[in-house]
Amino acid sequence: MIILHLAVGRTDAGRNGYFDMREGWREITEYRAIAVTSILIMISIGGFNFFGLSITRSVSATARSIIDTCRTLFIWIVSLGLGWETFKWLQIVGFALLVYGTFLFNDIVRPPLKACAKRRRAEPLLPEAPIEHN
């Protein structure tokens, strides 16, 4: 952010834009709604990362990536409900592509063309024996 502020935000074209840190700080300090929303977003992201690590530790990284994909759907539905966005069919196509890519990456589905699929040897991530630290 600092690099973008220095490269873009301080220029005449970037002043009062997305990367102008002075303007951003002024808006946070003058408008309570922006400050509260910023804090809630930070708490939300921190909570998501905490619970994501907990899920990865107890279940698997595959489960976490699927939950992360569903988070995208949840945010989209909420923003539609609040009127922040309008419905577009292309977003449905994009979400379906996102889910399909997640399933491909996690080996839940196989690609339609066998030539595109490389067989990966299943190998354990950690050895079964306990790891000794000296």
Short mmCIF file of N, CA, C and O in Angstrom, two decimals, residues 15-103:
data_model
loop_
_atom_site.label_atom_id
_atom_site.label_comp_id
_atom_site.label_asym_id
_atom_site.label_seq_id
_atom_site.Cartn_x
_atom_site.Cartn_y
_atom_site.Cartn_z
N ARG A 15 -4.43 11.78 -6.64
CA ARG A 15 -4.90 12.48 -5.45
C ARG A 15 -6.40 12.26 -5.27
O ARG A 15 -7.17 12.32 -6.22
N ASN A 16 -6.82 11.98 -4.05
CA ASN A 16 -8.21 11.66 -3.68
C ASN A 16 -8.70 10.36 -4.30
O ASN A 16 -9.89 10.10 -4.33
N GLY A 17 -7.78 9.51 -4.76
CA GLY A 17 -8.15 8.22 -5.33
C GLY A 17 -7.96 7.09 -4.34
O GLY A 17 -7.82 7.30 -3.13
N TYR A 18 -7.93 5.88 -4.85
CA TYR A 18 -7.83 4.69 -4.01
C TYR A 18 -6.52 4.61 -3.23
O TYR A 18 -6.48 4.06 -2.14
N PHE A 19 -5.45 5.11 -3.76
CA PHE A 19 -4.14 4.94 -3.15
C PHE A 19 -3.63 6.17 -2.42
O PHE A 19 -2.48 6.23 -2.03
N ASP A 20 -4.48 7.16 -2.21
CA ASP A 20 -4.10 8.35 -1.46
C ASP A 20 -4.32 8.07 0.02
O ASP A 20 -5.44 8.11 0.52
N MET A 21 -3.23 7.78 0.75
CA MET A 21 -3.33 7.40 2.15
C MET A 21 -3.82 8.56 3.02
O MET A 21 -4.53 8.33 4.01
N ARG A 22 -3.45 9.76 2.71
CA ARG A 22 -3.91 10.91 3.50
C ARG A 22 -5.43 11.04 3.42
O ARG A 22 -6.10 11.26 4.43
N GLU A 23 -5.95 10.91 2.22
CA GLU A 23 -7.40 11.01 2.05
C GLU A 23 -8.11 9.85 2.75
O GLU A 23 -9.15 10.02 3.38
N GLY A 24 -7.54 8.67 2.66
CA GLY A 24 -8.11 7.51 3.34
C GLY A 24 -8.15 7.69 4.85
O GLY A 24 -9.15 7.39 5.50
N TRP A 25 -7.05 8.19 5.41
CA TRP A 25 -7.00 8.42 6.86
C TRP A 25 -8.00 9.51 7.26
O TRP A 25 -8.67 9.39 8.29
N ARG A 26 -8.14 10.54 6.45
CA ARG A 26 -9.11 11.60 6.74
C ARG A 26 -10.53 11.04 6.76
O ARG A 26 -11.31 11.35 7.66
N GLU A 27 -10.84 10.19 5.81
CA GLU A 27 -12.18 9.62 5.75
C GLU A 27 -12.45 8.70 6.93
O GLU A 27 -13.55 8.68 7.47
N ILE A 28 -11.43 7.92 7.35
CA ILE A 28 -11.61 7.03 8.50
C ILE A 28 -11.84 7.84 9.77
O ILE A 28 -12.68 7.49 10.60
N THR A 29 -11.12 8.94 9.94
CA THR A 29 -11.26 9.73 11.16
C THR A 29 -12.50 10.62 11.16
O THR A 29 -13.02 10.93 12.23
N GLU A 30 -13.01 11.00 10.01
CA GLU A 30 -14.17 11.90 9.97
C GLU A 30 -15.50 11.16 9.86
O GLU A 30 -16.52 11.68 10.32
N TYR A 31 -15.52 10.00 9.26
CA TYR A 31 -16.77 9.27 9.05
C TYR A 31 -16.78 8.01 9.90
O TYR A 31 -16.02 7.06 9.66
N ARG A 32 -17.64 7.99 10.91
CA ARG A 32 -17.71 6.87 11.85
C ARG A 32 -18.04 5.55 11.14
O ARG A 32 -17.51 4.51 11.49
N ALA A 33 -18.92 5.59 10.16
CA ALA A 33 -19.33 4.35 9.47
C ALA A 33 -18.13 3.69 8.78
O ALA A 33 -18.01 2.46 8.80
N ILE A 34 -17.25 4.49 8.21
CA ILE A 34 -16.08 3.92 7.55
C ILE A 34 -15.14 3.31 8.58
O ILE A 34 -14.60 2.22 8.38
N ALA A 35 -14.95 3.98 9.73
CA ALA A 35 -14.08 3.45 10.77
C ALA A 35 -14.63 2.14 11.34
O ALA A 35 -13.88 1.16 11.49
N VAL A 36 -15.92 2.10 11.63
CA VAL A 36 -16.53 0.89 12.20
C VAL A 36 -16.48 -0.25 11.19
O VAL A 36 -16.13 -1.39 11.53
N THR A 37 -16.79 0.04 9.94
CA THR A 37 -16.74 -0.99 8.90
C THR A 37 -15.32 -1.53 8.74
O THR A 37 -15.13 -2.74 8.59
N SER A 38 -14.34 -0.66 8.79
CA SER A 38 -12.94 -1.10 8.66
C SER A 38 -12.55 -2.04 9.79
O SER A 38 -11.91 -3.07 9.57
N ILE A 39 -12.95 -1.71 11.01
CA ILE A 39 -12.64 -2.56 12.16
C ILE A 39 -13.36 -3.90 12.05
O ILE A 39 -12.77 -4.96 12.30
N LEU A 40 -14.62 -3.88 11.64
CA LEU A 40 -15.36 -5.13 11.48
C LEU A 40 -14.76 -6.01 10.39
O LEU A 40 -14.72 -7.24 10.52
N ILE A 41 -14.29 -5.41 9.33
CA ILE A 41 -13.65 -6.19 8.26
C ILE A 41 -12.36 -6.84 8.78
O ILE A 41 -12.08 -8.01 8.50
N MET A 42 -11.58 -6.08 9.57
CA MET A 42 -10.35 -6.64 10.14
C MET A 42 -10.66 -7.82 11.06
O MET A 42 -9.98 -8.85 11.02
N ILE A 43 -11.69 -7.68 11.89
CA ILE A 43 -12.07 -8.77 12.79
C ILE A 43 -12.55 -9.98 11.99
O ILE A 43 -12.21 -11.12 12.30
N SER A 44 -13.32 -9.72 10.94
CA SER A 44 -13.83 -10.80 10.10
C SER A 44 -12.70 -11.57 9.44
O SER A 44 -12.68 -12.80 9.43
N ILE A 45 -11.73 -10.87 8.88
CA ILE A 45 -10.60 -11.52 8.22
C ILE A 45 -9.75 -12.29 9.22
O ILE A 45 -9.33 -13.42 8.98
N GLY A 46 -9.52 -11.68 10.40
CA GLY A 46 -8.76 -12.37 11.44
C GLY A 46 -9.45 -13.64 11.90
O GLY A 46 -8.83 -14.68 12.08
N GLY A 47 -10.77 -13.55 12.10
CA GLY A 47 -11.54 -14.74 12.50
C GLY A 47 -11.53 -15.81 11.43
O GLY A 47 -11.39 -16.99 11.72
N PHE A 48 -11.68 -15.39 10.19
CA PHE A 48 -11.65 -16.38 9.10
C PHE A 48 -10.31 -17.10 9.06
O PHE A 48 -10.25 -18.32 8.91
N ASN A 49 -9.21 -16.35 9.19
CA ASN A 49 -7.89 -16.98 9.15
C ASN A 49 -7.68 -17.90 10.35
O ASN A 49 -7.11 -18.99 10.22
N PHE A 50 -8.12 -17.50 11.53
CA PHE A 50 -7.99 -18.35 12.72
C PHE A 50 -8.74 -19.66 12.55
O PHE A 50 -8.21 -20.74 12.76
N PHE A 51 -10.01 -19.56 12.15
CA PHE A 51 -10.81 -20.77 11.99
C PHE A 51 -10.35 -21.59 10.79
O PHE A 51 -10.44 -22.82 10.80
N GLY A 52 -9.83 -20.93 9.77
CA GLY A 52 -9.28 -21.67 8.63
C GLY A 52 -8.08 -22.51 9.03
O GLY A 52 -7.95 -23.66 8.62
N LEU A 53 -7.20 -21.95 9.86
CA LEU A 53 -6.06 -22.73 10.35
C LEU A 53 -6.53 -23.87 11.25
O LEU A 53 -5.97 -24.97 11.22
N SER A 54 -7.55 -23.63 12.06
CA SER A 54 -8.09 -24.69 12.92
C SER A 54 -8.67 -25.82 12.08
O SER A 54 -8.48 -27.00 12.40
N ILE A 55 -9.40 -25.47 11.03
CA ILE A 55 -9.97 -26.49 10.16
C ILE A 55 -8.88 -27.27 9.46
O ILE A 55 -8.92 -28.49 9.36
N THR A 56 -7.85 -26.56 8.98
CA THR A 56 -6.75 -27.24 8.30
C THR A 56 -6.04 -28.20 9.25
O THR A 56 -5.67 -29.30 8.86
N ARG A 57 -5.87 -27.78 10.49
CA ARG A 57 -5.19 -28.61 11.47
C ARG A 57 -6.00 -29.85 11.82
O ARG A 57 -5.48 -30.94 11.94
N SER A 58 -7.33 -29.70 11.95
CA SER A 58 -8.14 -30.82 12.41
C SER A 58 -8.75 -31.66 11.29
O SER A 58 -8.95 -32.85 11.46
N VAL A 59 -9.05 -31.05 10.14
CA VAL A 59 -9.67 -31.82 9.06
C VAL A 59 -8.68 -31.97 7.92
O VAL A 59 -7.99 -32.97 7.82
N SER A 60 -8.61 -30.98 7.05
CA SER A 60 -7.66 -31.03 5.93
C SER A 60 -7.65 -29.70 5.20
O SER A 60 -8.55 -28.88 5.35
N ALA A 61 -6.62 -29.52 4.41
CA ALA A 61 -6.52 -28.31 3.59
C ALA A 61 -7.59 -28.33 2.49
O ALA A 61 -8.05 -27.27 2.06
N THR A 62 -7.99 -29.51 2.06
CA THR A 62 -9.05 -29.62 1.06
C THR A 62 -10.35 -29.05 1.59
O THR A 62 -11.04 -28.28 0.92
N ALA A 63 -10.69 -29.40 2.83
CA ALA A 63 -11.91 -28.88 3.44
C ALA A 63 -11.83 -27.36 3.55
O ALA A 63 -12.80 -26.65 3.31
N ARG A 64 -10.65 -26.85 3.92
CA ARG A 64 -10.51 -25.40 4.05
C ARG A 64 -10.70 -24.71 2.70
O ARG A 64 -11.33 -23.66 2.62
N SER A 65 -10.13 -25.26 1.64
CA SER A 65 -10.27 -24.60 0.34
C SER A 65 -11.71 -24.62 -0.15
O SER A 65 -12.17 -23.67 -0.78
N ILE A 66 -12.45 -25.67 0.18
CA ILE A 66 -13.86 -25.73 -0.21
C ILE A 66 -14.67 -24.72 0.61
O ILE A 66 -15.53 -24.02 0.08
N ILE A 67 -14.36 -24.61 1.90
CA ILE A 67 -15.04 -23.62 2.73
C ILE A 67 -14.71 -22.21 2.26
O ILE A 67 -15.57 -21.32 2.24
N ASP A 68 -13.47 -21.99 1.84
CA ASP A 68 -13.07 -20.68 1.32
C ASP A 68 -13.85 -20.33 0.05
O ASP A 68 -14.26 -19.19 -0.15
N THR A 69 -14.09 -21.34 -0.78
CA THR A 69 -14.90 -21.13 -1.98
C THR A 69 -16.33 -20.77 -1.61
O THR A 69 -16.93 -19.87 -2.21
N CYS A 70 -16.86 -21.43 -0.59
CA CYS A 70 -18.22 -21.12 -0.15
C CYS A 70 -18.31 -19.73 0.48
O CYS A 70 -19.35 -19.09 0.42
N ARG A 71 -17.21 -19.26 1.07
CA ARG A 71 -17.18 -17.91 1.62
C ARG A 71 -17.42 -16.89 0.50
O ARG A 71 -18.14 -15.90 0.68
N THR A 72 -16.82 -17.13 -0.66
CA THR A 72 -17.03 -16.25 -1.80
C THR A 72 -18.52 -16.19 -2.16
O THR A 72 -19.06 -15.11 -2.41
N LEU A 73 -19.17 -17.34 -2.17
CA LEU A 73 -20.60 -17.39 -2.47
C LEU A 73 -21.40 -16.63 -1.42
O LEU A 73 -22.31 -15.86 -1.75
N PHE A 74 -21.07 -16.81 -0.15
CA PHE A 74 -21.77 -16.14 0.94
C PHE A 74 -21.65 -14.62 0.83
O PHE A 74 -22.64 -13.90 0.95
N ILE A 75 -20.44 -14.14 0.57
CA ILE A 75 -20.23 -12.70 0.43
C ILE A 75 -21.02 -12.16 -0.76
O ILE A 75 -21.62 -11.07 -0.68
N TRP A 76 -21.05 -12.90 -1.85
CA TRP A 76 -21.79 -12.46 -3.03
C TRP A 76 -23.29 -12.39 -2.73
O TRP A 76 -23.97 -11.42 -3.08
N ILE A 77 -23.83 -13.39 -2.04
CA ILE A 77 -25.26 -13.41 -1.71
C ILE A 77 -25.61 -12.25 -0.77
O ILE A 77 -26.63 -11.58 -0.95
N VAL A 78 -24.76 -12.00 0.22
CA VAL A 78 -25.01 -10.89 1.15
C VAL A 78 -24.99 -9.56 0.41
O VAL A 78 -25.85 -8.70 0.62
N SER A 79 -24.00 -9.38 -0.48
CA SER A 79 -23.92 -8.11 -1.20
C SER A 79 -25.11 -7.94 -2.16
O SER A 79 -25.56 -6.81 -2.39
N LEU A 80 -25.65 -9.03 -2.69
CA LEU A 80 -26.86 -8.93 -3.50
C LEU A 80 -28.05 -8.54 -2.62
O LEU A 80 -28.86 -7.69 -2.99
N GLY A 81 -28.14 -9.16 -1.44
CA GLY A 81 -29.25 -8.88 -0.54
C GLY A 81 -29.24 -7.45 -0.03
O GLY A 81 -30.30 -6.84 0.18
N LEU A 82 -28.05 -6.89 0.19
CA LEU A 82 -27.94 -5.51 0.67
C LEU A 82 -28.06 -4.48 -0.44
O LEU A 82 -28.09 -3.28 -0.18
N GLY A 83 -28.09 -4.95 -1.69
CA GLY A 83 -28.21 -4.04 -2.82
C GLY A 83 -26.90 -3.42 -3.25
O GLY A 83 -26.90 -2.44 -3.99
N TRP A 84 -25.79 -3.97 -2.80
CA TRP A 84 -24.48 -3.44 -3.17
C TRP A 84 -24.09 -3.85 -4.58
O TRP A 84 -23.24 -3.23 -5.21
N GLU A 85 -24.70 -4.95 -5.07
CA GLU A 85 -24.41 -5.44 -6.42
C GLU A 85 -25.72 -5.76 -7.10
O GLU A 85 -26.74 -5.94 -6.45
N THR A 86 -25.64 -5.89 -8.42
CA THR A 86 -26.78 -6.37 -9.19
C THR A 86 -26.44 -7.76 -9.70
O THR A 86 -25.27 -8.10 -9.90
N PHE A 87 -27.49 -8.56 -9.91
CA PHE A 87 -27.28 -9.94 -10.35
C PHE A 87 -26.83 -9.97 -11.79
O PHE A 87 -27.39 -9.29 -12.65
N LYS A 88 -25.79 -10.76 -12.05
CA LYS A 88 -25.30 -10.99 -13.41
C LYS A 88 -25.03 -12.48 -13.58
O LYS A 88 -24.40 -13.11 -12.74
N TRP A 89 -25.51 -13.04 -14.68
CA TRP A 89 -25.32 -14.47 -14.93
C TRP A 89 -23.84 -14.82 -15.09
O TRP A 89 -23.45 -15.94 -14.77
N LEU A 90 -23.05 -13.90 -15.56
CA LEU A 90 -21.62 -14.18 -15.72
C LEU A 90 -20.96 -14.48 -14.37
O LEU A 90 -20.01 -15.26 -14.31
N GLN A 91 -21.48 -13.91 -13.28
CA GLN A 91 -20.94 -14.21 -11.96
C GLN A 91 -21.22 -15.66 -11.57
O GLN A 91 -20.39 -16.30 -10.93
N ILE A 92 -22.37 -16.19 -11.97
CA ILE A 92 -22.68 -17.61 -11.72
C ILE A 92 -21.69 -18.49 -12.47
O ILE A 92 -21.17 -19.46 -11.93
N VAL A 93 -21.43 -18.14 -13.71
CA VAL A 93 -20.47 -18.90 -14.52
C VAL A 93 -19.08 -18.82 -13.88
O VAL A 93 -18.38 -19.84 -13.76
N GLY A 94 -18.68 -17.65 -13.44
CA GLY A 94 -17.39 -17.49 -12.79
C GLY A 94 -17.29 -18.27 -11.51
O GLY A 94 -16.26 -18.90 -11.21
N PHE A 95 -18.35 -18.29 -10.70
CA PHE A 95 -18.33 -19.06 -9.46
C PHE A 95 -18.26 -20.54 -9.76
O PHE A 95 -17.52 -21.29 -9.08
N ALA A 96 -19.01 -21.00 -10.76
CA ALA A 96 -18.94 -22.42 -11.14
C ALA A 96 -17.53 -22.79 -11.59
O ALA A 96 -17.02 -23.87 -11.24
N LEU A 97 -16.88 -21.91 -12.32
CA LEU A 97 -15.51 -22.15 -12.75
C LEU A 97 -14.56 -22.18 -11.55
O LEU A 97 -13.65 -23.01 -11.48
N LEU A 98 -14.78 -21.30 -10.58
CA LEU A 98 -13.98 -21.29 -9.36
C LEU A 98 -14.14 -22.60 -8.59
O LEU A 98 -13.14 -23.20 -8.15
N VAL A 99 -15.36 -23.08 -8.43
CA VAL A 99 -15.60 -24.34 -7.71
C VAL A 99 -14.99 -25.50 -8.48
O VAL A 99 -14.34 -26.38 -7.89
N TYR A 100 -15.15 -25.53 -9.79
CA TYR A 100 -14.58 -26.61 -10.59
C TYR A 100 -13.05 -26.62 -10.48
O TYR A 100 -12.43 -27.68 -10.34
N GLY A 101 -12.44 -25.45 -10.54
CA GLY A 101 -10.99 -25.37 -10.40
C GLY A 101 -10.53 -25.84 -9.03
O GLY A 101 -9.50 -26.52 -8.90
N THR A 102 -11.26 -25.49 -7.99
CA THR A 102 -10.93 -25.96 -6.64
C THR A 102 -11.04 -27.47 -6.56
O THR A 102 -10.17 -28.14 -5.99
N PHE A 103 -12.10 -28.03 -7.14
CA PHE A 103 -12.25 -29.49 -7.14
C PHE A 103 -11.16 -30.17 -7.94
O PHE A 103 -10.65 -31.22 -7.54
#
